[in-house]
Amino acid sequence: GDSVTQMEGPVTLSEEAFLTINCTYTATGYPSLFWYVQYPGEGLQLLLKATKADDKGSNKGFEATYRKETTSFHLEKGSVQVSDSAVYFCALSEAGGTSYGKLTFGQGTILTVHP
Amino acid sequence: GAVVSQHPSRVICKSGTSVKIECRSLDFQATTMFWYRQFPKQSLMLMATSNEGSKATYEQGVEKDKFLINHASLTLSTLTVTSAHPEDSSFYICSARDPRNRALGGYEQYFGPGTRLTVT
């Protein structure tokens, strides 16, 4: 079945540091890939997405590129802020079949940014 | 963006009782809603897919008689944990699919803020 593997956290960075959170996946078809963010006490919010190979999703300074050859969708940000402290989830959704529209999540990575 | 609410946000109940959690889409009609369970420091586990007007589809290993799901309207799905036990204590999250924003791979999902269930 489908699966998503994220780098283990927690990740602790100083403000303005470079961030990378690795994400790799296995899927039977051609999935769409997502990064969700969960701020303390809140629900998950879609951060960015990519629907086909070589697409780059970007939002709020975060970027991730859909790499089919390495089955990866690593999240990056050039300069993190304290307000980026949250839990980040990588996820995939199959395009068709019985799994259509269902999200498979990675285990989540806790990011803490210090001033 | 679309908003999904959950009620209650926290609930404490005694072992053996039943608890109902509501999930509402506030500004759109959701034919499909999903229920997840999140254990501490772990990922979200899909429990079931709730379709308006029909029976829910449960994931393997999820007891449908224990976790009753009702999707009676296009804006409301409920999860009832029956005869709750301490091992049912968890964070339950719902999401709703917004059919207005269809994208390859499925409609975008919007998540509720979650319900913390503690069974004593």
JSON list of N, CA and C in Angstrom, two decimals, chain A residues 6 30 32 34 36 38 41-46 49 51-52 87 89 93-96 100-103 105-108 110, chain B residues 34 36 38 41-46 49 57 59 91 93 95 97 101-114:
[
{"chain": "A", "resi": 6, "resn": "GLN", "atom": "N", "xyz": [8.73, 10.53, 6.75]},
{"chain": "A", "resi": 6, "resn": "GLN", "atom": "CA", "xyz": [9.35, 11.84, 6.98]},
{"chain": "A", "resi": 6, "resn": "GLN", "atom": "C", "xyz": [10.55, 11.69, 7.89]},
{"chain": "A", "resi": 30, "resn": "TYR", "atom": "N", "xyz": [0.03, 7.42, -9.55]},
{"chain": "A", "resi": 30, "resn": "TYR", "atom": "CA", "xyz": [0.67, 8.73, -9.73]},
{"chain": "A", "resi": 30, "resn": "TYR", "atom": "C", "xyz": [0.01, 9.71, -8.77]},
{"chain": "A", "resi": 32, "resn": "SER", "atom": "N", "xyz": [-0.80, 12.78, -5.98]},
{"chain": "A", "resi": 32, "resn": "SER", "atom": "CA", "xyz": [-0.53, 14.18, -5.68]},
{"chain": "A", "resi": 32, "resn": "SER", "atom": "C", "xyz": [0.13, 14.22, -4.32]},
{"chain": "A", "resi": 34, "resn": "PHE", "atom": "N", "xyz": [1.45, 16.56, -0.85]},
{"chain": "A", "resi": 34, "resn": "PHE", "atom": "CA", "xyz": [1.04, 17.71, -0.06]},
{"chain": "A", "resi": 34, "resn": "PHE", "atom": "C", "xyz": [1.96, 17.88, 1.15]},
{"chain": "A", "resi": 36, "resn": "TYR", "atom": "N", "xyz": [1.19, 19.61, 4.89]},
{"chain": "A", "resi": 36, "resn": "TYR", "atom": "CA", "xyz": [0.25, 20.24, 5.80]},
{"chain": "A", "resi": 36, "resn": "TYR", "atom": "C", "xyz": [1.00, 20.73, 7.01]},
{"chain": "A", "resi": 38, "resn": "GLN", "atom": "N", "xyz": [0.43, 22.05, 11.15]},
{"chain": "A", "resi": 38, "resn": "GLN", "atom": "CA", "xyz": [-0.48, 22.09, 12.30]},
{"chain": "A", "resi": 38, "resn": "GLN", "atom": "C", "xyz": [0.14, 22.97, 13.36]},
{"chain": "A", "resi": 41, "resn": "GLY", "atom": "N", "xyz": [-2.60, 23.88, 18.92]},
{"chain": "A", "resi": 41, "resn": "GLY", "atom": "CA", "xyz": [-4.01, 24.09, 19.23]},
{"chain": "A", "resi": 41, "resn": "GLY", "atom": "C", "xyz": [-4.92, 24.27, 18.04]},
{"chain": "A", "resi": 42, "resn": "GLU", "atom": "N", "xyz": [-4.39, 24.09, 16.84]},
{"chain": "A", "resi": 42, "resn": "GLU", "atom": "CA", "xyz": [-5.21, 24.30, 15.64]},
{"chain": "A", "resi": 42, "resn": "GLU", "atom": "C", "xyz": [-5.28, 23.05, 14.79]},
{"chain": "A", "resi": 43, "resn": "GLY", "atom": "N", "xyz": [-6.16, 23.07, 13.80]},
{"chain": "A", "resi": 43, "resn": "GLY", "atom": "CA", "xyz": [-6.27, 21.96, 12.86]},
{"chain": "A", "resi": 43, "resn": "GLY", "atom": "C", "xyz": [-5.20, 22.03, 11.79]},
{"chain": "A", "resi": 44, "resn": "LEU", "atom": "N", "xyz": [-5.15, 21.00, 10.96]},
{"chain": "A", "resi": 44, "resn": "LEU", "atom": "CA", "xyz": [-4.18, 20.98, 9.87]},
{"chain": "A", "resi": 44, "resn": "LEU", "atom": "C", "xyz": [-4.58, 21.97, 8.79]},
{"chain": "A", "resi": 45, "resn": "GLN", "atom": "N", "xyz": [-3.57, 22.64, 8.24]},
{"chain": "A", "resi": 45, "resn": "GLN", "atom": "CA", "xyz": [-3.80, 23.54, 7.12]},
{"chain": "A", "resi": 45, "resn": "GLN", "atom": "C", "xyz": [-2.91, 23.12, 5.96]},
{"chain": "A", "resi": 46, "resn": "LEU", "atom": "N", "xyz": [-3.45, 23.19, 4.77]},
{"chain": "A", "resi": 46, "resn": "LEU", "atom": "CA", "xyz": [-2.64, 22.89, 3.60]},
{"chain": "A", "resi": 46, "resn": "LEU", "atom": "C", "xyz": [-1.59, 23.98, 3.41]},
{"chain": "A", "resi": 49, "resn": "LYS", "atom": "N", "xyz": [1.21, 22.14, -2.36]},
{"chain": "A", "resi": 49, "resn": "LYS", "atom": "CA", "xyz": [0.94, 20.87, -3.00]},
{"chain": "A", "resi": 49, "resn": "LYS", "atom": "C", "xyz": [1.57, 20.83, -4.39]},
{"chain": "A", "resi": 51, "resn": "THR", "atom": "N", "xyz": [1.01, 18.31, -8.05]},
{"chain": "A", "resi": 51, "resn": "THR", "atom": "CA", "xyz": [0.15, 17.26, -8.59]},
{"chain": "A", "resi": 51, "resn": "THR", "atom": "C", "xyz": [0.82, 16.38, -9.64]},
{"chain": "A", "resi": 52, "resn": "LYS", "atom": "N", "xyz": [2.01, 16.76, -10.12]},
{"chain": "A", "resi": 52, "resn": "LYS", "atom": "CA", "xyz": [2.69, 15.89, -11.07]},
{"chain": "A", "resi": 52, "resn": "LYS", "atom": "C", "xyz": [4.19, 16.08, -10.96]},
{"chain": "A", "resi": 87, "resn": "VAL", "atom": "N", "xyz": [3.94, 21.61, 13.67]},
{"chain": "A", "resi": 87, "resn": "VAL", "atom": "CA", "xyz": [4.18, 20.24, 13.21]},
{"chain": "A", "resi": 87, "resn": "VAL", "atom": "C", "xyz": [3.87, 20.20, 11.72]},
{"chain": "A", "resi": 89, "resn": "PHE", "atom": "N", "xyz": [3.39, 17.92, 8.24]},
{"chain": "A", "resi": 89, "resn": "PHE", "atom": "CA", "xyz": [3.04, 16.58, 7.76]},
{"chain": "A", "resi": 89, "resn": "PHE", "atom": "C", "xyz": [3.16, 16.54, 6.24]},
{"chain": "A", "resi": 93, "resn": "SER", "atom": "N", "xyz": [-1.99, 11.67, -2.02]},
{"chain": "A", "resi": 93, "resn": "SER", "atom": "CA", "xyz": [-3.35, 11.28, -2.37]},
{"chain": "A", "resi": 93, "resn": "SER", "atom": "C", "xyz": [-3.31, 10.64, -3.75]},
{"chain": "A", "resi": 94, "resn": "GLU", "atom": "N", "xyz": [-3.85, 9.44, -3.85]},
{"chain": "A", "resi": 94, "resn": "GLU", "atom": "CA", "xyz": [-3.87, 8.76, -5.14]},
{"chain": "A", "resi": 94, "resn": "GLU", "atom": "C", "xyz": [-4.87, 9.43, -6.07]},
{"chain": "A", "resi": 95, "resn": "ALA", "atom": "N", "xyz": [-4.58, 9.35, -7.34]},
{"chain": "A", "resi": 95, "resn": "ALA", "atom": "CA", "xyz": [-5.41, 10.03, -8.32]},
{"chain": "A", "resi": 95, "resn": "ALA", "atom": "C", "xyz": [-6.63, 9.23, -8.71]},
{"chain": "A", "resi": 96, "resn": "GLY", "atom": "N", "xyz": [-6.62, 7.95, -8.45]},
{"chain": "A", "resi": 96, "resn": "GLY", "atom": "CA", "xyz": [-7.76, 7.17, -8.89]},
{"chain": "A", "resi": 96, "resn": "GLY", "atom": "C", "xyz": [-7.89, 5.88, -8.11]},
{"chain": "A", "resi": 100, "resn": "TYR", "atom": "N", "xyz": [-9.04, 6.88, -4.19]},
{"chain": "A", "resi": 100, "resn": "TYR", "atom": "CA", "xyz": [-9.20, 8.23, -4.74]},
{"chain": "A", "resi": 100, "resn": "TYR", "atom": "C", "xyz": [-9.52, 9.23, -3.66]},
{"chain": "A", "resi": 101, "resn": "GLY", "atom": "N", "xyz": [-8.69, 10.27, -3.59]},
{"chain": "A", "resi": 101, "resn": "GLY", "atom": "CA", "xyz": [-8.94, 11.35, -2.66]},
{"chain": "A", "resi": 101, "resn": "GLY", "atom": "C", "xyz": [-8.51, 11.10, -1.24]},
{"chain": "A", "resi": 102, "resn": "LYS", "atom": "N", "xyz": [-8.17, 9.87, -0.89]},
{"chain": "A", "resi": 102, "resn": "LYS", "atom": "CA", "xyz": [-7.78, 9.60, 0.50]},
{"chain": "A", "resi": 102, "resn": "LYS", "atom": "C", "xyz": [-6.35, 10.07, 0.71]},
{"chain": "A", "resi": 103, "resn": "LEU", "atom": "N", "xyz": [-6.11, 10.65, 1.86]},
{"chain": "A", "resi": 103, "resn": "LEU", "atom": "CA", "xyz": [-4.78, 11.13, 2.21]},
{"chain": "A", "resi": 103, "resn": "LEU", "atom": "C", "xyz": [-4.05, 10.10, 3.07]},
{"chain": "A", "resi": 105, "resn": "PHE", "atom": "N", "xyz": [-0.71, 10.01, 5.41]},
{"chain": "A", "resi": 105, "resn": "PHE", "atom": "CA", "xyz": [0.18, 10.97, 6.06]},
{"chain": "A", "resi": 105, "resn": "PHE", "atom": "C", "xyz": [1.50, 10.33, 6.50]},
{"chain": "A", "resi": 106, "resn": "GLY", "atom": "N", "xyz": [2.53, 11.14, 6.51]},
{"chain": "A", "resi": 106, "resn": "GLY", "atom": "CA", "xyz": [3.76, 10.78, 7.20]},
{"chain": "A", "resi": 106, "resn": "GLY", "atom": "C", "xyz": [3.57, 11.00, 8.69]},
{"chain": "A", "resi": 107, "resn": "GLN", "atom": "N", "xyz": [4.60, 10.71, 9.44]},
{"chain": "A", "resi": 107, "resn": "GLN", "atom": "CA", "xyz": [4.45, 10.71, 10.90]},
{"chain": "A", "resi": 107, "resn": "GLN", "atom": "C", "xyz": [4.50, 12.10, 11.51]},
{"chain": "A", "resi": 108, "resn": "GLY", "atom": "N", "xyz": [4.83, 13.09, 10.73]},
{"chain": "A", "resi": 108, "resn": "GLY", "atom": "CA", "xyz": [4.89, 14.45, 11.26]},
{"chain": "A", "resi": 108, "resn": "GLY", "atom": "C", "xyz": [6.27, 14.79, 11.80]},
{"chain": "A", "resi": 110, "resn": "ILE", "atom": "N", "xyz": [8.10, 17.78, 14.17]},
{"chain": "A", "resi": 110, "resn": "ILE", "atom": "CA", "xyz": [7.94, 18.96, 15.02]},
{"chain": "A", "resi": 110, "resn": "ILE", "atom": "C", "xyz": [9.09, 19.92, 14.75]},
{"chain": "B", "resi": 34, "resn": "PHE", "atom": "N", "xyz": [-14.02, 12.88, 6.34]},
{"chain": "B", "resi": 34, "resn": "PHE", "atom": "CA", "xyz": [-13.11, 11.83, 6.80]},
{"chain": "B", "resi": 34, "resn": "PHE", "atom": "C", "xyz": [-12.89, 11.99, 8.31]},
{"chain": "B", "resi": 36, "resn": "TYR", "atom": "N", "xyz": [-10.22, 10.95, 11.38]},
{"chain": "B", "resi": 36, "resn": "TYR", "atom": "CA", "xyz": [-8.87, 10.50, 11.68]},
{"chain": "B", "resi": 36, "resn": "TYR", "atom": "C", "xyz": [-8.69, 10.40, 13.19]},
{"chain": "B", "resi": 38, "resn": "GLN", "atom": "N", "xyz": [-5.43, 10.62, 15.96]},
{"chain": "B", "resi": 38, "resn": "GLN", "atom": "CA", "xyz": [-4.02, 11.00, 16.08]},
{"chain": "B", "resi": 38, "resn": "GLN", "atom": "C", "xyz": [-3.55, 10.68, 17.49]},
{"chain": "B", "resi": 41, "resn": "LYS", "atom": "N", "xyz": [2.33, 12.43, 19.41]},
{"chain": "B", "resi": 41, "resn": "LYS", "atom": "CA", "xyz": [3.58, 12.40, 18.66]},
{"chain": "B", "resi": 41, "resn": "LYS", "atom": "C", "xyz": [3.55, 11.40, 17.50]},
{"chain": "B", "resi": 42, "resn": "GLN", "atom": "N", "xyz": [2.38, 11.13, 17.01]},
{"chain": "B", "resi": 42, "resn": "GLN", "atom": "CA", "xyz": [2.25, 10.22, 15.87]},
{"chain": "B", "resi": 42, "resn": "GLN", "atom": "C", "xyz": [1.39, 10.86, 14.79]},
{"chain": "B", "resi": 43, "resn": "SER", "atom": "N", "xyz": [1.34, 10.18, 13.68]},
{"chain": "B", "resi": 43, "resn": "SER", "atom": "CA", "xyz": [0.64, 10.74, 12.54]},
{"chain": "B", "resi": 43, "resn": "SER", "atom": "C", "xyz": [-0.86, 10.53, 12.65]},
{"chain": "B", "resi": 44, "resn": "LEU", "atom": "N", "xyz": [-1.57, 11.04, 11.66]},
{"chain": "B", "resi": 44, "resn": "LEU", "atom": "CA", "xyz": [-3.00, 10.84, 11.59]},
{"chain": "B", "resi": 44, "resn": "LEU", "atom": "C", "xyz": [-3.29, 9.48, 10.95]},
{"chain": "B", "resi": 45, "resn": "MET", "atom": "N", "xyz": [-4.19, 8.76, 11.56]},
{"chain": "B", "resi": 45, "resn": "MET", "atom": "CA", "xyz": [-4.61, 7.47, 11.01]},
{"chain": "B", "resi": 45, "resn": "MET", "atom": "C", "xyz": [-6.05, 7.60, 10.54]},
{"chain": "B", "resi": 46, "resn": "LEU", "atom": "N", "xyz": [-6.28, 7.36, 9.27]},
{"chain": "B", "resi": 46, "resn": "LEU", "atom": "CA", "xyz": [-7.64, 7.43, 8.74]},
{"chain": "B", "resi": 46, "resn": "LEU", "atom": "C", "xyz": [-8.47, 6.30, 9.33]},
{"chain": "B", "resi": 49, "resn": "THR", "atom": "N", "xyz": [-14.29, 6.85, 6.02]},
{"chain": "B", "resi": 49, "resn": "THR", "atom": "CA", "xyz": [-14.77, 7.86, 5.08]},
{"chain": "B", "resi": 49, "resn": "THR", "atom": "C", "xyz": [-16.28, 7.92, 5.21]},
{"chain": "B", "resi": 57, "resn": "THR", "atom": "N", "xyz": [-17.45, 4.10, 5.11]},
{"chain": "B", "resi": 57, "resn": "THR", "atom": "CA", "xyz": [-16.48, 3.09, 4.72]},
{"chain": "B", "resi": 57, "resn": "THR", "atom": "C", "xyz": [-15.35, 3.11, 5.73]},
{"chain": "B", "resi": 59, "resn": "GLU", "atom": "N", "xyz": [-11.78, 1.85, 7.55]},
{"chain": "B", "resi": 59, "resn": "GLU", "atom": "CA", "xyz": [-10.46, 1.30, 7.22]},
{"chain": "B", "resi": 59, "resn": "GLU", "atom": "C", "xyz": [-10.26, -0.02, 7.96]},
{"chain": "B", "resi": 91, "resn": "PHE", "atom": "N", "xyz": [-6.85, 11.94, 20.11]},
{"chain": "B", "resi": 91, "resn": "PHE", "atom": "CA", "xyz": [-7.24, 13.18, 19.44]},
{"chain": "B", "resi": 91, "resn": "PHE", "atom": "C", "xyz": [-7.92, 12.79, 18.14]},
{"chain": "B", "resi": 93, "resn": "ILE", "atom": "N", "xyz": [-9.80, 13.87, 14.68]},
{"chain": "B", "resi": 93, "resn": "ILE", "atom": "CA", "xyz": [-9.83, 14.99, 13.73]},
{"chain": "B", "resi": 93, "resn": "ILE", "atom": "C", "xyz": [-10.70, 14.61, 12.54]},
{"chain": "B", "resi": 95, "resn": "SER", "atom": "N", "xyz": [-12.10, 15.85, 8.59]},
{"chain": "B", "resi": 95, "resn": "SER", "atom": "CA", "xyz": [-11.85, 16.74, 7.45]},
{"chain": "B", "resi": 95, "resn": "SER", "atom": "C", "xyz": [-13.03, 16.63, 6.50]},
{"chain": "B", "resi": 97, "resn": "ARG", "atom": "N", "xyz": [-14.28, 17.37, 2.40]},
{"chain": "B", "resi": 97, "resn": "ARG", "atom": "CA", "xyz": [-13.82, 17.60, 1.03]},
{"chain": "B", "resi": 97, "resn": "ARG", "atom": "C", "xyz": [-14.71, 18.65, 0.38]},
{"chain": "B", "resi": 101, "resn": "ASN", "atom": "N", "xyz": [-13.42, 22.90, -5.30]},
{"chain": "B", "resi": 101, "resn": "ASN", "atom": "CA", "xyz": [-12.00, 23.09, -5.65]},
{"chain": "B", "resi": 101, "resn": "ASN", "atom": "C", "xyz": [-11.38, 21.77, -6.06]},
{"chain": "B", "resi": 102, "resn": "ARG", "atom": "N", "xyz": [-11.90, 21.19, -7.11]},
{"chain": "B", "resi": 102, "resn": "ARG", "atom": "CA", "xyz": [-11.42, 19.88, -7.52]},
{"chain": "B", "resi": 102, "resn": "ARG", "atom": "C", "xyz": [-10.04, 20.02, -8.14]},
{"chain": "B", "resi": 103, "resn": "ALA", "atom": "N", "xyz": [-9.13, 19.15, -7.70]},
{"chain": "B", "resi": 103, "resn": "ALA", "atom": "CA", "xyz": [-7.79, 19.14, -8.27]},
{"chain": "B", "resi": 103, "resn": "ALA", "atom": "C", "xyz": [-7.40, 17.70, -8.54]},
{"chain": "B", "resi": 104, "resn": "LEU", "atom": "N", "xyz": [-6.44, 17.51, -9.39]},
{"chain": "B", "resi": 104, "resn": "LEU", "atom": "CA", "xyz": [-5.98, 16.15, -9.68]},
{"chain": "B", "resi": 104, "resn": "LEU", "atom": "C", "xyz": [-5.60, 15.46, -8.38]},
{"chain": "B", "resi": 105, "resn": "GLY", "atom": "N", "xyz": [-6.07, 14.29, -8.18]},
{"chain": "B", "resi": 105, "resn": "GLY", "atom": "CA", "xyz": [-5.77, 13.57, -6.94]},
{"chain": "B", "resi": 105, "resn": "GLY", "atom": "C", "xyz": [-6.86, 13.70, -5.91]},
{"chain": "B", "resi": 106, "resn": "GLY", "atom": "N", "xyz": [-7.94, 14.40, -6.26]},
{"chain": "B", "resi": 106, "resn": "GLY", "atom": "CA", "xyz": [-9.04, 14.49, -5.32]},
{"chain": "B", "resi": 106, "resn": "GLY", "atom": "C", "xyz": [-9.29, 15.92, -4.90]},
{"chain": "B", "resi": 107, "resn": "TYR", "atom": "N", "xyz": [-10.49, 16.14, -4.40]},
{"chain": "B", "resi": 107, "resn": "TYR", "atom": "CA", "xyz": [-10.83, 17.46, -3.92]},
{"chain": "B", "resi": 107, "resn": "TYR", "atom": "C", "xyz": [-9.95, 17.81, -2.72]},
{"chain": "B", "resi": 108, "resn": "GLU", "atom": "N", "xyz": [-9.71, 19.10, -2.52]},
{"chain": "B", "resi": 108, "resn": "GLU", "atom": "CA", "xyz": [-8.91, 19.51, -1.39]},
{"chain": "B", "resi": 108, "resn": "GLU", "atom": "C", "xyz": [-9.69, 19.25, -0.10]},
{"chain": "B", "resi": 109, "resn": "GLN", "atom": "N", "xyz": [-8.99, 18.84, 0.93]},
{"chain": "B", "resi": 109, "resn": "GLN", "atom": "CA", "xyz": [-9.62, 18.56, 2.21]},
{"chain": "B", "resi": 109, "resn": "GLN", "atom": "C", "xyz": [-9.32, 19.69, 3.18]},
{"chain": "B", "resi": 110, "resn": "TYR", "atom": "N", "xyz": [-10.32, 20.04, 3.98]},
{"chain": "B", "resi": 110, "resn": "TYR", "atom": "CA", "xyz": [-10.17, 21.05, 5.03]},
{"chain": "B", "resi": 110, "resn": "TYR", "atom": "C", "xyz": [-10.40, 20.37, 6.37]},
{"chain": "B", "resi": 111, "resn": "PHE", "atom": "N", "xyz": [-9.51, 20.67, 7.30]},
{"chain": "B", "resi": 111, "resn": "PHE", "atom": "CA", "xyz": [-9.50, 19.95, 8.57]},
{"chain": "B", "resi": 111, "resn": "PHE", "atom": "C", "xyz": [-10.14, 20.75, 9.70]},
{"chain": "B", "resi": 112, "resn": "GLY", "atom": "N", "xyz": [-10.84, 20.03, 10.57]},
{"chain": "B", "resi": 112, "resn": "GLY", "atom": "CA", "xyz": [-11.33, 20.63, 11.80]},
{"chain": "B", "resi": 112, "resn": "GLY", "atom": "C", "xyz": [-10.20, 20.75, 12.81]},
{"chain": "B", "resi": 113, "resn": "PRO", "atom": "N", "xyz": [-10.44, 21.46, 13.91]},
{"chain": "B", "resi": 113, "resn": "PRO", "atom": "CA", "xyz": [-9.39, 21.69, 14.92]},
{"chain": "B", "resi": 113, "resn": "PRO", "atom": "C", "xyz": [-9.15, 20.50, 15.82]},
{"chain": "B", "resi": 114, "resn": "GLY", "atom": "N", "xyz": [-10.00, 19.47, 15.73]},
{"chain": "B", "resi": 114, "resn": "GLY", "atom": "CA", "xyz": [-9.78, 18.27, 16.53]},
{"chain": "B", "resi": 114, "resn": "GLY", "atom": "C", "xyz": [-10.55, 18.26, 17.84]}
]
